[in-house]
Every structure is written in C-alpha cells, then in structure tokens.
Tab-separated table of C-alpha atoms and ligand atoms in Angstrom:
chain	number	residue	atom	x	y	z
A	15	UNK	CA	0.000	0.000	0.000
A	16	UNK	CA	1.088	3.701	-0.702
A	17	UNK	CA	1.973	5.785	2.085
A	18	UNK	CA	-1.432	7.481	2.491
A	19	UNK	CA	-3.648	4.739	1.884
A	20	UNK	CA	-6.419	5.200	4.285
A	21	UNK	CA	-6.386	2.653	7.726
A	22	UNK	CA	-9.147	1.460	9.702
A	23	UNK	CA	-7.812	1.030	13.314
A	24	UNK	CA	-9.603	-1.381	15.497
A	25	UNK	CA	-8.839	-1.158	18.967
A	26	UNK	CA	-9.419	-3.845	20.965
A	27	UNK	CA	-9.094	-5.808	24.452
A	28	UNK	CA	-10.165	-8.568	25.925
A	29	UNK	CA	-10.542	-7.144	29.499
A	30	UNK	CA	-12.301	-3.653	30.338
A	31	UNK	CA	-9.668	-0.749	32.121
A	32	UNK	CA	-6.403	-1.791	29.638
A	33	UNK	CA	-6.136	1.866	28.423
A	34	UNK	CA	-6.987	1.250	25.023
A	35	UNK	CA	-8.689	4.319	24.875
A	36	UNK	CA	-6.355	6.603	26.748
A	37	UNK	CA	-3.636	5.564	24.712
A	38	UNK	CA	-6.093	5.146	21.270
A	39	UNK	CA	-6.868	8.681	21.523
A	40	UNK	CA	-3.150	9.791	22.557
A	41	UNK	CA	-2.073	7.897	19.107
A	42	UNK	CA	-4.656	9.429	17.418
A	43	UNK	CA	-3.563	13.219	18.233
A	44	UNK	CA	0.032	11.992	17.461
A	45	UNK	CA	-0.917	11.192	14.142
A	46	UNK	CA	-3.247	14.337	13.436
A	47	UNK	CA	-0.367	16.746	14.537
A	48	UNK	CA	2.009	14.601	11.871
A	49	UNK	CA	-0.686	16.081	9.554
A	50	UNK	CA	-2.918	13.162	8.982
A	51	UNK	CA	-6.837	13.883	8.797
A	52	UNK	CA	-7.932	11.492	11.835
A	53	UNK	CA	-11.062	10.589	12.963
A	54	UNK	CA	-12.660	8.473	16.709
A	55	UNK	CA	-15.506	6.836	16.610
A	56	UNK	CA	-16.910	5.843	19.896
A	57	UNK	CA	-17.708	1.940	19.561
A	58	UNK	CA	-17.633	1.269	23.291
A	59	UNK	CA	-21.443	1.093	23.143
A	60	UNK	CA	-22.263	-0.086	27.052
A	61	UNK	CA	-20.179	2.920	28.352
A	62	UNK	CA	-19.331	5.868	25.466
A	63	UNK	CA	-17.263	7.951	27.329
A	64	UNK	CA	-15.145	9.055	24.372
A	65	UNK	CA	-15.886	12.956	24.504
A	66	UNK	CA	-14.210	12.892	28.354
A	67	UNK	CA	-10.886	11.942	27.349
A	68	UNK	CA	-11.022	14.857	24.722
A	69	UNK	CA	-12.311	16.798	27.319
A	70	UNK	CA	-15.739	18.077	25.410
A	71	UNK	CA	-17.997	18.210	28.489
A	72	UNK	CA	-21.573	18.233	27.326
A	73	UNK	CA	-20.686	15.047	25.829
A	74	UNK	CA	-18.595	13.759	28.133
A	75	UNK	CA	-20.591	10.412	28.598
A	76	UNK	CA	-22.217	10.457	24.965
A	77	UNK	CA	-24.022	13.082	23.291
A	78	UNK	CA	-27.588	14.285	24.158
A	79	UNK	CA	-28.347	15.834	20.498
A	80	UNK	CA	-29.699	12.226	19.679
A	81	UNK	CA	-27.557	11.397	16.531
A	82	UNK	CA	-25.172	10.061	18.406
A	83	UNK	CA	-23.604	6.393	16.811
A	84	UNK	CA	-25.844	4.294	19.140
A	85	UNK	CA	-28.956	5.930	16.991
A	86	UNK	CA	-27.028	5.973	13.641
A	87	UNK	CA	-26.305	2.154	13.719
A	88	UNK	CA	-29.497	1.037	14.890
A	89	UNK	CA	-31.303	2.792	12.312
A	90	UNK	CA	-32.981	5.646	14.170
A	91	UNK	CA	-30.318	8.679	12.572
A	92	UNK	CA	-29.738	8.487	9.090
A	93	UNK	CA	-26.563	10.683	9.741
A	94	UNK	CA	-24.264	10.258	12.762
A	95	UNK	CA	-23.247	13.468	14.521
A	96	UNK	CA	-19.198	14.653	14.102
A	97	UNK	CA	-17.434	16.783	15.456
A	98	UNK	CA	-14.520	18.603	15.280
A	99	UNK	CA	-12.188	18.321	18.551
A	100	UNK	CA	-10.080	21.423	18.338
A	101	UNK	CA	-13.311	23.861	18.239
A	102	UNK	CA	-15.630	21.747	20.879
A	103	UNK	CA	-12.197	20.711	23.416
A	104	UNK	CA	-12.409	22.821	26.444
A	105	UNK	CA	-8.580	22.768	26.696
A	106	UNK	CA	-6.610	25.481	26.279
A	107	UNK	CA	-3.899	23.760	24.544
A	108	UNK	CA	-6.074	21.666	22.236
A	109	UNK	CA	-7.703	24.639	20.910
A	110	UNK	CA	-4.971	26.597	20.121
A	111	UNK	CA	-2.170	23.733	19.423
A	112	UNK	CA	1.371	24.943	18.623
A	113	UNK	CA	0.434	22.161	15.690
A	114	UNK	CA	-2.286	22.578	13.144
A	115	UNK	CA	-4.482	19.526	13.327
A	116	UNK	CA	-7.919	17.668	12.338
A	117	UNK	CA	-9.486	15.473	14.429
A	118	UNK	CA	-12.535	14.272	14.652
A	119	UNK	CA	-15.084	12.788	16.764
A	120	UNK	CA	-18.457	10.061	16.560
A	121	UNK	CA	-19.387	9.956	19.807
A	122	UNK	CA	-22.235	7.722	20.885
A	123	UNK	CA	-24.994	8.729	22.941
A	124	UNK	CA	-25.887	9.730	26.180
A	125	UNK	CA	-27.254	6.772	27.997
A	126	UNK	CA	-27.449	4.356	24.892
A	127	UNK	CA	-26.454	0.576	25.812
A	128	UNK	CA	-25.338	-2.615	23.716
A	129	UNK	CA	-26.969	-4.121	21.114
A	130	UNK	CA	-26.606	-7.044	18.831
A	131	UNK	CA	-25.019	-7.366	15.260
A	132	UNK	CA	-27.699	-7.590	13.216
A	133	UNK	CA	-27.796	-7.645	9.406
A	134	UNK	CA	-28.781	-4.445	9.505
A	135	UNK	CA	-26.580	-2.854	11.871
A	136	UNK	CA	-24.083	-4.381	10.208
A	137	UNK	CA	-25.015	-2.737	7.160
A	138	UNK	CA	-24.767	0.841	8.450
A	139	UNK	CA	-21.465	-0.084	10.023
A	140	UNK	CA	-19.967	-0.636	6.586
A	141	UNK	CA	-21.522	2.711	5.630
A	142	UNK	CA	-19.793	4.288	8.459
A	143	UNK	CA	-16.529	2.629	8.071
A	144	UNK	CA	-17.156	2.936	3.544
A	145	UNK	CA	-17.347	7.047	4.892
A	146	UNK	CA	-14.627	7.130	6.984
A	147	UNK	CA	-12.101	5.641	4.506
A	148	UNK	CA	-13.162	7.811	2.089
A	149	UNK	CA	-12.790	11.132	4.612
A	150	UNK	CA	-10.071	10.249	7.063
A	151	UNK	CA	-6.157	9.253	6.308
A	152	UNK	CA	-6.838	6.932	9.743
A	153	UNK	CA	-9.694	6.110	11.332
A	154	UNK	CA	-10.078	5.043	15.274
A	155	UNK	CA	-12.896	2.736	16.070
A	156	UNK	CA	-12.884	1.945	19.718
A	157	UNK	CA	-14.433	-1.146	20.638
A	158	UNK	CA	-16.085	-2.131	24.012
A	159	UNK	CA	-13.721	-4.755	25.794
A	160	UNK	CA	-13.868	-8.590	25.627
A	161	UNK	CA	-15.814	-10.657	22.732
A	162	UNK	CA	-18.720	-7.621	22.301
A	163	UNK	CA	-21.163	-6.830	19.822
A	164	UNK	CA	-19.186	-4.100	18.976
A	165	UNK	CA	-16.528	-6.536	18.119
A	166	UNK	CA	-19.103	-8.851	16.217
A	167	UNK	CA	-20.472	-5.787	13.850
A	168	UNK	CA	-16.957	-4.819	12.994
A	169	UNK	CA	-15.577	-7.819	12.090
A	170	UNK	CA	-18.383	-8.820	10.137
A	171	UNK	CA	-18.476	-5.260	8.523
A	172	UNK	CA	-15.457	-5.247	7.564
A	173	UNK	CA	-15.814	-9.130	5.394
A	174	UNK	CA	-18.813	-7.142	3.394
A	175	UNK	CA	-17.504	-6.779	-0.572
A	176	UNK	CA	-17.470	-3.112	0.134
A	177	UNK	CA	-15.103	-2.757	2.618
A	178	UNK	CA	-12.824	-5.541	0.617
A	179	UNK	CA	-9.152	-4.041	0.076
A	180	UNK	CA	-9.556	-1.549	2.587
A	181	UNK	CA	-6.506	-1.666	5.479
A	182	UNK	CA	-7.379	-2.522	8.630
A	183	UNK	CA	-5.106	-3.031	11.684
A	184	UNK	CA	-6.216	-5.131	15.050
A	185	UNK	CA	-4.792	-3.615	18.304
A	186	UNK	CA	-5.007	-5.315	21.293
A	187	UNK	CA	-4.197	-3.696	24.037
A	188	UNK	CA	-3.182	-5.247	27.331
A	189	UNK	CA	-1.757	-4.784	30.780
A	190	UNK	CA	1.741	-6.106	31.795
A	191	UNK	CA	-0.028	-8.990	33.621
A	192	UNK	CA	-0.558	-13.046	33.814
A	193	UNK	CA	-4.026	-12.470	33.704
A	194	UNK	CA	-4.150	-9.666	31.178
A	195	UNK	CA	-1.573	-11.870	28.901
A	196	UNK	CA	-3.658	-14.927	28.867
A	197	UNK	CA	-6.947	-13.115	28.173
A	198	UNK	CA	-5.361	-11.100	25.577
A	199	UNK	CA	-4.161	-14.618	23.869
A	200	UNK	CA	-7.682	-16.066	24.657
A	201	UNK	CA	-9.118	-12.857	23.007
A	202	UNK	CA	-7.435	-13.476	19.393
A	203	UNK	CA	-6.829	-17.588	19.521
A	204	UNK	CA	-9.335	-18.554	22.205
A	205	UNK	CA	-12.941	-20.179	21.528
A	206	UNK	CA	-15.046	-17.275	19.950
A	207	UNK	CA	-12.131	-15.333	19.165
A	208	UNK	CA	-11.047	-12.929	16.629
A	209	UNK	CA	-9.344	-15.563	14.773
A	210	UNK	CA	-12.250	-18.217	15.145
A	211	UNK	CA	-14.879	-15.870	14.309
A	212	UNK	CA	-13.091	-14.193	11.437
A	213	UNK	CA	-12.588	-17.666	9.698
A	214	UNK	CA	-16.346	-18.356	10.305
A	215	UNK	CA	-16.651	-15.306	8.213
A	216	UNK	CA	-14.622	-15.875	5.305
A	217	UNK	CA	-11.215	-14.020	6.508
A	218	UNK	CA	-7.976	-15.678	5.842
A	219	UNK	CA	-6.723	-16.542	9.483
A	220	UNK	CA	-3.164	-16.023	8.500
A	221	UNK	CA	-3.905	-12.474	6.687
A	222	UNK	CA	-5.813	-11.782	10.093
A	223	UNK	CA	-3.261	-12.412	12.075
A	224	UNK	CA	-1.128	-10.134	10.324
A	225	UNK	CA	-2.999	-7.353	10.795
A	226	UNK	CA	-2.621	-8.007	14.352
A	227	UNK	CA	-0.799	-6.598	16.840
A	228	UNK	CA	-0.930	-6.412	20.555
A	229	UNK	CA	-0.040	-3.259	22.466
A	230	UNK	CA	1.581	-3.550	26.254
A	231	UNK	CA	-0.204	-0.603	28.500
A	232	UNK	CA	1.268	1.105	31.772
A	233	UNK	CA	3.917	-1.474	31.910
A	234	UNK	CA	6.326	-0.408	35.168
A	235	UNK	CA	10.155	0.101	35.063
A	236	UNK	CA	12.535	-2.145	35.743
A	237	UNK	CA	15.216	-0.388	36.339
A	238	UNK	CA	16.257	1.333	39.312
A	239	UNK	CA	15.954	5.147	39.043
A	240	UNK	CA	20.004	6.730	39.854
A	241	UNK	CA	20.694	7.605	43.406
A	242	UNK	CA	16.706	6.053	44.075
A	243	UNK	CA	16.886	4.539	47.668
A	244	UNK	CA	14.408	1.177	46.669
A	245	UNK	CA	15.764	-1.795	48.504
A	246	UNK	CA	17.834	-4.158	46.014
A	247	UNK	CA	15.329	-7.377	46.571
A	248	UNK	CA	12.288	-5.733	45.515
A	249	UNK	CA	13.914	-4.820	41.971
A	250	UNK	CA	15.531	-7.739	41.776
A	251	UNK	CA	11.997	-9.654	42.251
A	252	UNK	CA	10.295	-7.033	39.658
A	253	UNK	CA	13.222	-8.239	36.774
A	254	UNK	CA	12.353	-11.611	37.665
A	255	UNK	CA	8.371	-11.129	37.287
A	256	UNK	CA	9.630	-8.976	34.089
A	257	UNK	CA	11.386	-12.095	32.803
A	258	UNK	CA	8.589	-14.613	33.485
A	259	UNK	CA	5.910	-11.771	31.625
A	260	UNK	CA	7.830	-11.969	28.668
A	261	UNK	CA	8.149	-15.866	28.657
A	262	UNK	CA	4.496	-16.083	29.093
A	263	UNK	CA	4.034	-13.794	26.405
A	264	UNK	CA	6.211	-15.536	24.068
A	265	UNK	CA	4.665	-18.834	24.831
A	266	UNK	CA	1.037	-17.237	24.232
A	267	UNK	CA	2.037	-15.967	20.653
A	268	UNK	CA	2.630	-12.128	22.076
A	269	UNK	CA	6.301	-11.968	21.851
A	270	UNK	CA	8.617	-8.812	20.535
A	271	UNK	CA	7.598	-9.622	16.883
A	272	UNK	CA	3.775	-8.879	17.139
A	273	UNK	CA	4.106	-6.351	19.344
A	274	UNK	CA	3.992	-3.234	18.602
A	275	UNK	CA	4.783	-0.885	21.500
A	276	UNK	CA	4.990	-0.708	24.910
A	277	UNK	CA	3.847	2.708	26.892
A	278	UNK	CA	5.310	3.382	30.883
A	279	UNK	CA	3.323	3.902	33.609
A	280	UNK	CA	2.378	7.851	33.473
A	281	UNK	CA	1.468	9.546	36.365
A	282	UNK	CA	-0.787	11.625	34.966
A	283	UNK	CA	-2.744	8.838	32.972
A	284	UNK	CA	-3.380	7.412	36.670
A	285	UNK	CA	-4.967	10.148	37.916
A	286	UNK	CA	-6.971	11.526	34.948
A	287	UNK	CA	-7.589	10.202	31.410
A	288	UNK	CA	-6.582	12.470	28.736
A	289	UNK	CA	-4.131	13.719	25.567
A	290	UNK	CA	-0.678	14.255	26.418
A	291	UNK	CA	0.253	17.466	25.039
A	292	UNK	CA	4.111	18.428	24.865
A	293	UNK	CA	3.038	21.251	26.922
A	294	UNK	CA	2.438	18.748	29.497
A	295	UNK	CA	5.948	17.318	29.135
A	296	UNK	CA	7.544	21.260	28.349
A	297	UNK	CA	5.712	21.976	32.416
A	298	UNK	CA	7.382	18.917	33.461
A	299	UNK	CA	3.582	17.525	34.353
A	300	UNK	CA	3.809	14.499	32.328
A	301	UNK	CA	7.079	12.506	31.276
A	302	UNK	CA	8.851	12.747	28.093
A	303	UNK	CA	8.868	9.023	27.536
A	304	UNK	CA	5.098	8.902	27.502
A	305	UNK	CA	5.019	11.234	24.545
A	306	UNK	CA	7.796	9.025	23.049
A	307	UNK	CA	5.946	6.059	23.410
A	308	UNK	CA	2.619	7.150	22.266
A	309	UNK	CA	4.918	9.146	19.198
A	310	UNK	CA	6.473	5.839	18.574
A	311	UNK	CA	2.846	4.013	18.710
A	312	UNK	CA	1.622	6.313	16.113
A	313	UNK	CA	4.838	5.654	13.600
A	314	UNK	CA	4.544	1.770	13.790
A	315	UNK	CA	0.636	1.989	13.056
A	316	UNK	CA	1.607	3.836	9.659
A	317	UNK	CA	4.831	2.093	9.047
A	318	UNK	CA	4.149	-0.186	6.329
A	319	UNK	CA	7.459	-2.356	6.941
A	320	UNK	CA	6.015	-3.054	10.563
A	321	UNK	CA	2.959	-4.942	9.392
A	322	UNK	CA	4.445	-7.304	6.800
A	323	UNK	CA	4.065	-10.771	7.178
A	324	UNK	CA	7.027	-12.740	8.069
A	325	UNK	CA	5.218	-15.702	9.043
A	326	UNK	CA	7.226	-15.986	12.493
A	327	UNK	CA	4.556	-16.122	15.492
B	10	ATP	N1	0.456	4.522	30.521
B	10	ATP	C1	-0.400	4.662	31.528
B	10	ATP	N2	0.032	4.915	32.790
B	10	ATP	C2	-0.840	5.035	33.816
B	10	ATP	N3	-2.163	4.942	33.689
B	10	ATP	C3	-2.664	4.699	32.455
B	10	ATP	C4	-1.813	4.529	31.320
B	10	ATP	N4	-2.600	4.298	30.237
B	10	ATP	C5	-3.874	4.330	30.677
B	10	ATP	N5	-3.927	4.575	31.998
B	10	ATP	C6	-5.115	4.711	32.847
B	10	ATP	O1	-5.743	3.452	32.988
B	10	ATP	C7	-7.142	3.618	33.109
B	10	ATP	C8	-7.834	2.756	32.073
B	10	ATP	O2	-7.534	3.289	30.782
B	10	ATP	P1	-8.639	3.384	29.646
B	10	ATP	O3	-9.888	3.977	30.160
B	10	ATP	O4	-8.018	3.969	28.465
B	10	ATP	O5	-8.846	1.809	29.413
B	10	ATP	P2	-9.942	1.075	28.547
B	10	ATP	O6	-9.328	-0.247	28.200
B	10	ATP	O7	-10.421	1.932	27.440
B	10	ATP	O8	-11.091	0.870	29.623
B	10	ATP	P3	-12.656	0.584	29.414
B	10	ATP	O9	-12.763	-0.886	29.196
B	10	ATP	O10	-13.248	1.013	30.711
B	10	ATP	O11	-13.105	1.380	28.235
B	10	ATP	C9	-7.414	5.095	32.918
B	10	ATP	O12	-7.561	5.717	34.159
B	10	ATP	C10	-6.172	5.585	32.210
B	10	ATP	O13	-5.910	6.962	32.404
B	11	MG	MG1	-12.288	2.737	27.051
C-alpha cells in the first residue's frame, strides 16, 4: 500500500480498564499533529465515554443531540453526529495547538447501551466505516472490551464486498499482567475469538493475524531510578516477574515480533484520562517518555514495513 492509503484502526481488548482508549486517543492526536486527517468513533457502546478523554464536556458520557452512533447504527439517525475536537475541546492547549491539526469525533450517545449485530446494523457499520475511509487518512474505532457486539459488527463489517481491500489493523491492548496476557491470547486464539470468528466469516486466518498486533499498556520500570533509595530485593523480584511476563508472552504468541509498543506507567494517565500534550511534558507535568511512546505508537501503526508478514509467530 502507498503511504497514504487510508487505515481502519480497530482497537481492541479482551478485558475492560487496559487503556486502550487513553492511549487510542493519545495515538490518534500523534498522528493528526504529523498532519494526517484522523477521525474516533466511539464503539464502546455499554459505556461511550469518548468525549471525556477529549475533554468536550456536554458530551462527556455520549451526546444528548440524539444522533449520536448508538442511533445511527441502529437505524434511528440516518446521519451520525461529528465533530470537530479542536473547536468543541475545552482545553486550552487543544484549541490553540502549537500544531495545526484535524481530528474528529463520533461519539455515541448519552445513555445508549449494547446491542446485537444484526444484518442491519451491520449494514450501516460498513456505511460508516465505507465514509470514513473515504474522509479520514486513519480512522479510530474503539471497541467495548472482551468478545462484544461491537466486536461482532466490525468484524463482520469489515468481510462485506465493500469494505474488501480496505486496510485494517487489530490492536489489542493489554496490561503487563498473567491475567491480562492470557486473556489477551484467549481474546485473538481462544474459543469465539477474533481468529475463530473471522474464519467463520470468510477471513484468511493467517492475513488476520497479520494485521494483528498487541499493544503492552502502563507497563512499570525495571530499572532502578540513579541515586533512588528502593531496597535491592524488591527490583531484583520485579526483573524476575519482568522475565517470566515476557516468557508467558512468548509462549502465548505475544512476543517482541507482534508487538507493537509498549507505553510506561504515566502519572498523569493514573490520575486523569486524557491527551498528552508536549506542553504537558515542556511543564514537566507528564514525562517525556510517555510522549515518546505514544509518538512511537503512532509511527509503527503507519509504518508499512512493521505490518508485513514474516510468518514468524
Ligand atoms: N500509561 C499509563 N500509565 C498510567 N495509567 C494509564 C496509562 N494508560 C492508561 N492509563 C489509565 O488506565 C485507566 C484505564 O484506561 P482506559 O480507560 O483507556 O482503558 P480502557 O481499556 O479503554 O477501559 P474501558 O474498558 O473502561 O473502556 C485510565 O484511568 C487511564 O488513564
Ligand atoms: Mg475505554
């Protein structure tokens, strides 16, 4: 594919909390300030809280104007509302960015809930997605965790003959944990997974795969910080765990190769869900490396090289 093809970014987990969204929507400004046309859409039907992490209050849990995506896809809006983060953003620094950039939001709506992946659903969905390609260089979906309806309408949606050629890239995002490992594995190769589920659709499991990757959220340091005071046994056990992570990983088809990135634990991120601005970082509020990482999200995701197959899982 060319440089500026247009990608479809599904972003996925198997549990709920994993910061796929925080860090979606942090790759997702990374990419718009780069100069790429970017758009959000809010597919975390049960709880659409999309607008808070770009800090648009009135729809901060959905919007109330009732052409939100809940109402689109179900039928009841023949246009889904969009709009335009810069001029709706409360923050300072998003509204007047050092950077020129567009970036858009579909929320969903206020107090809308899940609902199944019916033909027709799925029909609007392609229209949606069909739109999107056409308007955006890269286009966020954000899906509701674990095997959802949301996850059911896009896959499906994106088999349709319409949507056929169009890129698409799988992230799965998960914690640096046993638990969140082995649900992200169960997630893509478990019973009713992606993988099982796709082929029940028609996808080539192998292609699939490919256009997988998993991405490793709020993972701690393992190194000790210089002239830090922490007591040598409790890093020395934290390496360890570190070690056995990344075995378990590897066994469960999540090693180095298929990953692709890894963000540190940010202080801010634990106390409030947002973008990362470099004005953050320039006030010494938030740490360089987060920006890094989130930067160096955003360049894999468009790298071309990063998503070839080289059949080694
Ligand atoms: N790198 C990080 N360091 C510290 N905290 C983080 C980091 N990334 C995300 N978080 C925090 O983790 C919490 C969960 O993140 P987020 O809401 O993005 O997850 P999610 O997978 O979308 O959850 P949900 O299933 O509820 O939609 C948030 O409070 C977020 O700010
Ligand atoms: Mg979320």
């Amino acid at each position: 594919m060319g440089d500026r093809d247009p990608i479809l970014v599904f972003s996925t987990s198997d549990k709920g909390g994993t910061g796929r969204s925080v860090t979606s929507c942090n790759i997702a400004y990374r990419l718009s300030i780069q100069g790429r046309n970017v758009a959000y859409l809010d597919f975390d039907f049960g709880s659409p809280t999309a607008g808070a992490l770009f800090e648009i209050d009135r729809m901060d849990r959905g919007t109330t104007e009732g052409n939100g995506l809940h109402r689109f896809l179900t039928g009841k809006k023949s246009i889904p509302a969009q709009y335009d983060i810069r001029s709706e953003t409360k923050r300072t620094d998003l509204r007047a960015p050092r950077h020129p950039y567009r970036l858009t939001l579909y929320p969903g709506d206020r107090g809308g809930g899940e609902f199944g992946a019916t033909t027709d659903v799925v029909k609007r969905c392609v229209d949606i997605l069909v739109i999107c390609k056409q308007e955006f260089d890269v286009t966020f979906i954000d899906l509701s965790a674990g095997r959802s309806a949301a996850l059911e309408i896009v896959l499906s949606a994106m088999a349709a003959t319409q949507l056929r050629g169009a890129v698409a890239r799988w992230l799965v995002f998960h914690r640096w944990t046993r638990q969140h490992i082995l649900a992200a594995n169960g997630l893509v190769h478990g019973p009713n997974g992606l993988l099982e589920n796709g082929a029940k659709l028609g996808y080539d499991p192998g292609r699939l795969l490919d256009s997988m990757r998993y991405v490793r959220t709020a993972v701690p340091s393992t190194s000790e910080a210089p002239g830090a005071k922490g007591s040598g046994p409790q890093w020395a056990w934290l390496r360890k765990q570190n070690e056995a992570l990344d075995q378990l990983a590897q066994a469960n088809q999540m090693g180095t190769s298929v990953t692709l990135g890894t963000t540190p634990v940010e202080p801010v991120l634990q106390w409030r869900e947002q973008v990362i601005l470099d004005a953050d970082v320039d006030a010494k509020i938030a740490n360089q490396e987060t920006v890094r990482a989130f930067a160096a999200l955003a360049d894999e995701l468009v790298n071309d090289d990063t998503w070839t197959w080289e059949g080694d899982f």
